[in-house]
Short mmCIF file of C-alpha atoms in Angstrom, two decimals:
data_model
loop_
_atom_site.label_atom_id
_atom_site.label_comp_id
_atom_site.label_asym_id
_atom_site.label_seq_id
_atom_site.Cartn_x
_atom_site.Cartn_y
_atom_site.Cartn_z
CA MET A 251 71.48 106.73 91.18
CA PRO A 252 71.20 108.34 94.75
CA HIS A 253 74.26 110.60 95.47
CA PRO A 254 74.62 110.74 99.30
CA GLU A 255 77.64 112.92 99.37
CA ALA A 256 75.04 115.43 97.75
CA ASP A 257 72.62 115.57 100.67
CA PRO A 258 72.78 118.39 103.04
CA HIS A 259 75.21 117.44 106.10
CA ILE A 260 75.79 119.64 109.11
CA ARG A 261 78.91 119.19 111.33
CA LEU A 262 78.69 120.88 114.39
CA ASP A 263 81.95 122.12 116.59
CA LEU A 264 83.21 124.49 118.90
CA LEU A 265 84.60 127.40 117.46
CA ASP A 266 88.43 127.64 117.90
CA GLY A 267 89.75 130.86 120.11
CA ARG A 268 86.53 131.62 120.83
CA PRO A 269 85.14 130.46 124.46
CA SER A 270 81.83 128.50 124.02
CA ALA A 271 80.78 129.42 120.66
CA VAL A 272 79.56 126.85 118.55
CA SER A 273 80.34 126.71 114.55
CA ALA A 274 77.99 124.89 111.95
CA THR A 275 79.64 123.88 108.73
CA VAL A 276 77.01 123.34 105.88
CA THR A 277 78.00 120.77 102.96
CA GLY A 278 75.91 118.99 100.17
CA THR A 279 72.85 120.52 98.25
CA ALA A 280 69.63 122.66 99.63
CA THR A 281 72.16 124.42 101.43
CA HIS A 282 69.92 127.66 101.87
CA THR A 283 67.28 125.70 103.24
CA VAL A 284 69.52 124.46 105.94
CA ARG A 285 70.97 127.58 106.76
CA ALA A 286 67.24 129.01 107.07
CA LEU A 287 66.88 125.98 109.45
CA LEU A 288 69.91 126.89 111.50
CA ALA A 289 69.05 130.59 111.69
CA LEU A 290 65.79 129.73 113.44
CA HIS A 291 67.97 128.08 116.21
CA GLY A 292 70.39 131.10 116.34
CA PHE A 293 73.05 130.80 114.14
CA GLU A 294 74.44 133.47 112.05
CA PRO A 295 76.16 133.50 108.96
CA LEU A 296 80.05 133.57 108.83
CA ASP A 297 81.17 132.40 105.45
CA ASP A 298 79.55 131.12 102.19
CA THR A 299 79.78 127.44 104.27
CA THR A 300 79.77 128.16 107.70
CA MET A 301 77.38 129.66 110.20
CA VAL A 302 78.10 130.22 114.23
CA MET A 303 76.19 130.39 117.31
CA ALA A 304 77.58 133.21 119.81
CA ARG A 305 75.30 133.96 122.97
CA ILE A 306 76.11 136.03 125.71
CA ASP A 307 74.90 133.51 128.32
CA ARG A 308 77.39 130.82 127.71
CA GLU A 309 74.86 128.36 126.68
CA GLU A 310 75.81 127.58 123.41
CA PRO A 311 76.46 124.04 123.40
CA HIS A 312 73.13 122.96 124.90
CA TYR A 313 71.26 125.43 122.07
CA ALA A 314 73.48 123.87 119.58
CA ASP A 315 72.29 120.19 120.91
CA GLN A 316 68.78 121.22 120.69
CA ALA A 317 69.31 122.44 117.28
CA ALA A 318 70.86 119.26 116.39
CA HIS A 319 67.23 117.25 117.21
CA ALA A 320 65.35 119.42 115.62
CA LEU A 321 67.43 119.45 112.34
CA ARG A 322 67.59 115.63 112.26
CA ALA A 323 63.94 115.46 112.87
CA GLU A 324 63.74 117.50 109.79
CA GLY A 325 65.89 114.79 107.90
CA VAL A 326 69.11 116.32 108.00
CA ALA A 327 71.97 114.76 108.98
CA VAL A 328 74.17 116.48 111.80
CA ASP A 329 77.36 115.31 113.10
CA ILE A 330 78.72 116.48 116.56
CA THR A 331 82.40 116.79 116.97
CA PRO A 332 83.79 114.92 120.28
CA ARG A 333 84.62 118.05 121.90
CA LEU A 334 81.55 119.41 121.70
CA ARG A 335 79.90 116.45 122.50
CA GLU A 336 81.97 116.84 125.84
CA GLU A 337 80.73 120.16 126.43
CA ILE A 338 77.13 119.50 125.88
CA THR A 339 77.16 116.73 128.60
CA THR A 340 79.46 118.94 131.16
CA GLU A 341 77.27 120.31 134.01
CA TRP A 342 78.40 123.61 135.29
CA THR A 343 76.86 126.72 136.92
CA TRP A 344 78.01 130.51 137.37
CA ALA A 345 80.38 131.06 140.14
CA ASN A 346 79.26 133.49 142.91
CA TYR A 347 75.37 133.28 140.96
CA PRO A 348 73.61 135.98 142.75
CA MET A 349 70.26 133.87 142.59
CA HIS A 350 71.91 130.65 144.29
CA TRP A 351 68.37 129.30 145.54
CA CYS A 352 67.77 128.73 141.39
CA THR A 353 68.10 124.93 139.63
CA ARG A 354 70.11 124.82 137.07
CA GLU A 355 66.78 124.95 134.47
CA GLU A 356 65.97 128.24 136.47
CA ILE A 357 69.34 129.54 136.00
CA ARG A 358 68.95 128.82 132.12
CA GLU A 359 65.68 130.23 132.02
CA VAL A 360 66.93 133.45 133.23
CA SER A 361 69.82 133.63 131.30
CA GLY A 362 67.75 132.79 128.40
CA ASP A 363 65.57 136.17 129.00
CA ALA A 364 68.89 138.23 129.22
CA GLN A 365 69.67 136.93 125.82
CA LYS A 366 66.21 138.23 124.27
CA ILE A 367 66.97 141.66 125.78
CA TYR A 368 70.60 141.21 124.27
CA ASP A 369 69.52 140.05 120.74
CA ASP A 370 66.67 142.69 120.97
CA ILE A 371 68.77 145.46 121.77
CA ARG A 372 71.42 144.32 118.61
CA SER A 373 68.62 143.88 115.84
CA GLY A 374 66.98 147.37 117.04
CA ARG A 375 63.97 146.12 117.90
CA LEU A 376 64.45 147.69 121.77
CA ILE A 377 65.72 150.85 121.69
CA ILE A 378 68.20 152.21 124.52
CA HIS A 379 67.62 155.92 125.59
CA ALA A 380 70.10 156.23 128.71
CA HIS A 381 72.03 154.20 130.50
CA ALA A 382 73.78 154.61 134.05
CA HIS A 383 76.05 152.80 137.16
CA ASP A 384 73.97 152.57 140.20
CA GLY A 385 77.40 151.59 141.91
CA TRP A 386 76.54 147.79 141.58
CA THR A 387 75.75 147.37 137.95
CA THR A 388 74.74 148.96 134.79
CA VAL A 389 71.13 150.18 134.55
CA ALA A 390 69.34 151.21 131.24
CA VAL A 391 65.97 152.72 129.94
CA GLY A 392 64.78 151.78 126.36
CA THR A 393 61.52 151.50 124.28
CA TYR A 394 60.45 149.08 122.28
CA ARG A 395 59.52 149.51 118.77
CA ASP A 396 56.33 147.23 119.03
CA GLY A 397 55.94 147.40 122.69
CA PRO A 398 56.40 149.18 125.82
CA SER A 399 59.28 151.52 127.45
CA VAL A 400 61.43 149.37 130.03
CA HIS A 401 63.93 149.66 132.87
CA LEU A 402 66.60 147.25 132.43
CA HIS A 403 69.02 146.30 135.39
CA GLY A 404 72.14 144.16 135.25
CA GLU A 405 74.60 142.98 132.24
CA ASN A 406 75.00 139.72 130.24
CA HIS A 407 73.32 136.66 131.53
CA LEU A 408 71.98 138.48 134.65
CA ARG A 409 70.31 141.52 132.86
CA VAL A 410 66.37 141.63 133.49
CA GLU A 411 63.74 143.88 133.20
CA ALA A 412 63.11 145.81 136.08
CA GLY A 413 59.65 147.80 135.15
CA GLN A 414 57.73 148.62 132.29
CA TYR A 415 56.36 152.27 131.40
CA GLY A 416 53.51 153.77 129.03
CA GLY A 417 55.92 155.60 126.66
CA PRO A 418 59.30 157.09 126.68
CA LEU A 419 58.70 159.88 128.35
CA ALA A 420 57.46 158.69 131.48
CA ALA A 421 60.48 156.04 131.21
CA ILE A 422 63.05 158.19 130.99
CA ALA A 423 61.92 160.87 133.63
CA GLU A 424 61.77 158.21 136.65
CA PHE A 425 65.15 156.87 135.04
CA GLU A 426 66.48 160.51 135.62
CA ARG A 427 64.99 160.53 138.95
CA LEU A 428 66.27 157.46 140.24
CA TYR A 429 70.02 157.80 138.82
CA GLY A 430 70.38 161.78 138.72
CA ASP A 431 74.09 162.75 137.71
CA ALA A 432 74.81 159.21 136.99
CA VAL A 433 72.63 158.75 133.51
CA ARG A 434 74.19 159.06 130.17
CA PRO A 435 72.51 159.33 126.89
CA GLY A 436 72.52 156.12 124.79
CA PRO A 437 73.54 152.62 125.41
CA ALA A 438 76.35 151.55 127.72
CA PRO A 439 79.86 150.35 126.29
CA ALA A 440 80.19 146.78 125.54
CA THR A 441 80.94 144.36 128.23
CA ASP A 442 83.87 141.95 127.53
CA THR A 443 81.44 139.08 127.16
CA GLU A 444 79.81 141.26 124.55
CA ARG A 445 82.81 141.91 122.80
CA GLU A 446 83.31 138.23 122.40
CA ALA A 447 80.11 137.02 121.21
CA GLU A 448 80.73 139.94 118.63
CA GLN A 449 84.15 138.44 117.73
CA ALA A 450 83.13 135.24 117.05
CA ARG A 451 80.59 136.76 114.29
CA THR A 452 83.19 138.54 112.90
CA PRO A 453 84.54 136.70 109.67
CA PRO A 454 88.57 136.50 109.84
CA ASP A 455 90.82 138.73 107.57
CA PRO A 456 91.25 137.38 104.54
CA GLU A 457 94.78 135.44 103.98
CA PRO A 458 97.35 137.47 101.98
CA GLU A 459 97.56 135.73 98.37
CA ALA A 460 101.00 133.77 98.03
CA ASN A 461 101.40 134.92 94.25
CA VAL A 462 101.73 138.53 94.96
CA GLN A 463 104.83 139.52 93.11
CA PRO A 464 107.39 141.00 94.84
CA PRO A 465 108.30 144.86 94.03
CA THR A 466 110.89 145.56 91.85
CA THR A 467 114.23 146.44 92.87
CA THR A 468 115.23 149.96 91.93
CA ALA A 469 118.69 150.50 89.96
CA GLY A 470 121.22 152.63 92.36
CA PRO A 471 122.81 155.48 90.71
CA ALA A 472 125.89 153.53 89.65
CA GLU A 473 123.95 150.92 88.10
CA THR A 474 121.76 153.28 86.08
CA GLU A 475 124.90 155.42 84.97
CA ALA A 476 126.47 152.17 83.46
CA ALA A 477 123.33 150.96 81.79
CA GLY A 478 123.21 154.66 80.26
CA ALA A 479 126.62 154.29 79.00
CA GLU A 480 126.10 151.09 77.41
CA GLY A 481 123.03 152.36 75.72
CA HIS A 482 124.73 155.46 74.02
CA GLU A 483 128.01 153.14 72.69
CA ALA A 484 124.58 150.99 71.01
CA LEU A 485 123.53 153.93 69.69
CA LEU A 486 126.80 155.15 68.32
CA ASN A 487 128.01 152.08 66.83
CA ASP A 488 124.30 151.73 64.76
CA PHE A 489 125.02 155.42 63.52
CA LEU A 490 128.62 154.35 62.37
CA GLU A 491 127.68 151.81 60.69
CA SER A 492 124.64 153.22 58.58
CA HIS A 493 127.32 155.96 57.24
CA GLY A 494 130.37 154.53 56.35
CA ALA A 495 132.19 158.28 55.75
CA TRP A 496 132.31 158.58 59.59
CA GLU A 497 134.66 156.92 62.09
CA LYS A 498 135.15 156.74 65.50
CA TRP A 499 138.54 158.48 66.87
CA SER A 500 139.52 158.61 70.11
CA SER A 501 140.34 162.01 71.84
CA PHE A 502 143.18 160.76 74.16
CA PRO A 503 146.35 158.89 72.55
CA VAL A 504 146.09 155.29 73.07
CA GLU A 505 149.14 153.73 74.61
CA SER A 506 150.59 150.39 72.95
CA ALA A 507 150.86 147.53 75.16
CA CYS A 508 154.41 146.64 75.34
#
């Protein structure tokens, strides 16, 4: 008999507390295959059953929708929550976008290129040698492990490749000529958007165990002294019972009650 509950299933939703990020909860069998397919569409593992897509271009709902269509074509059941569906169907654009002549699809293409540069830096495919601030935005110089050296201009969804060079020496020399004393080694500090994306990809701290035993209360001096006195009295009584020739006498006179 078939068992529908065992078939792989994905539930796509907005990630709580993380702007625009999308979570994918995987259930059923063949989860390794489904997780591999999700990884092809930009999802990364969060825990054993959940993957997350967190981008610096805020386009997670759009790409999650594309992933849903591709996975359904592979025979995987995919549900999209109402709140994520609302984000998918909402038209929006960046405020004060500098390339105002671009259409929505062209804007998405530019931000998609910026996302690829960001992903290449994260994965180590693009090594950043130095960065600087040109008075308006962040610029950088780096080299692809399997490609040319490049100059980069801009941050987040506006980062673009500004020029290519045959090797790192020429690229760095030109970068230092252009930006002089502003040049600093290594990559620039992460932006707020990059930190938010990194936080979304970070598993939450485990909750404290509910059955942890409270620490044992240490007895105070008076309690310790009383317990010690009772112990000595018990030892004395045991000795007297086993040695009939001995008796217990008080060293102080005992006054009889009137």
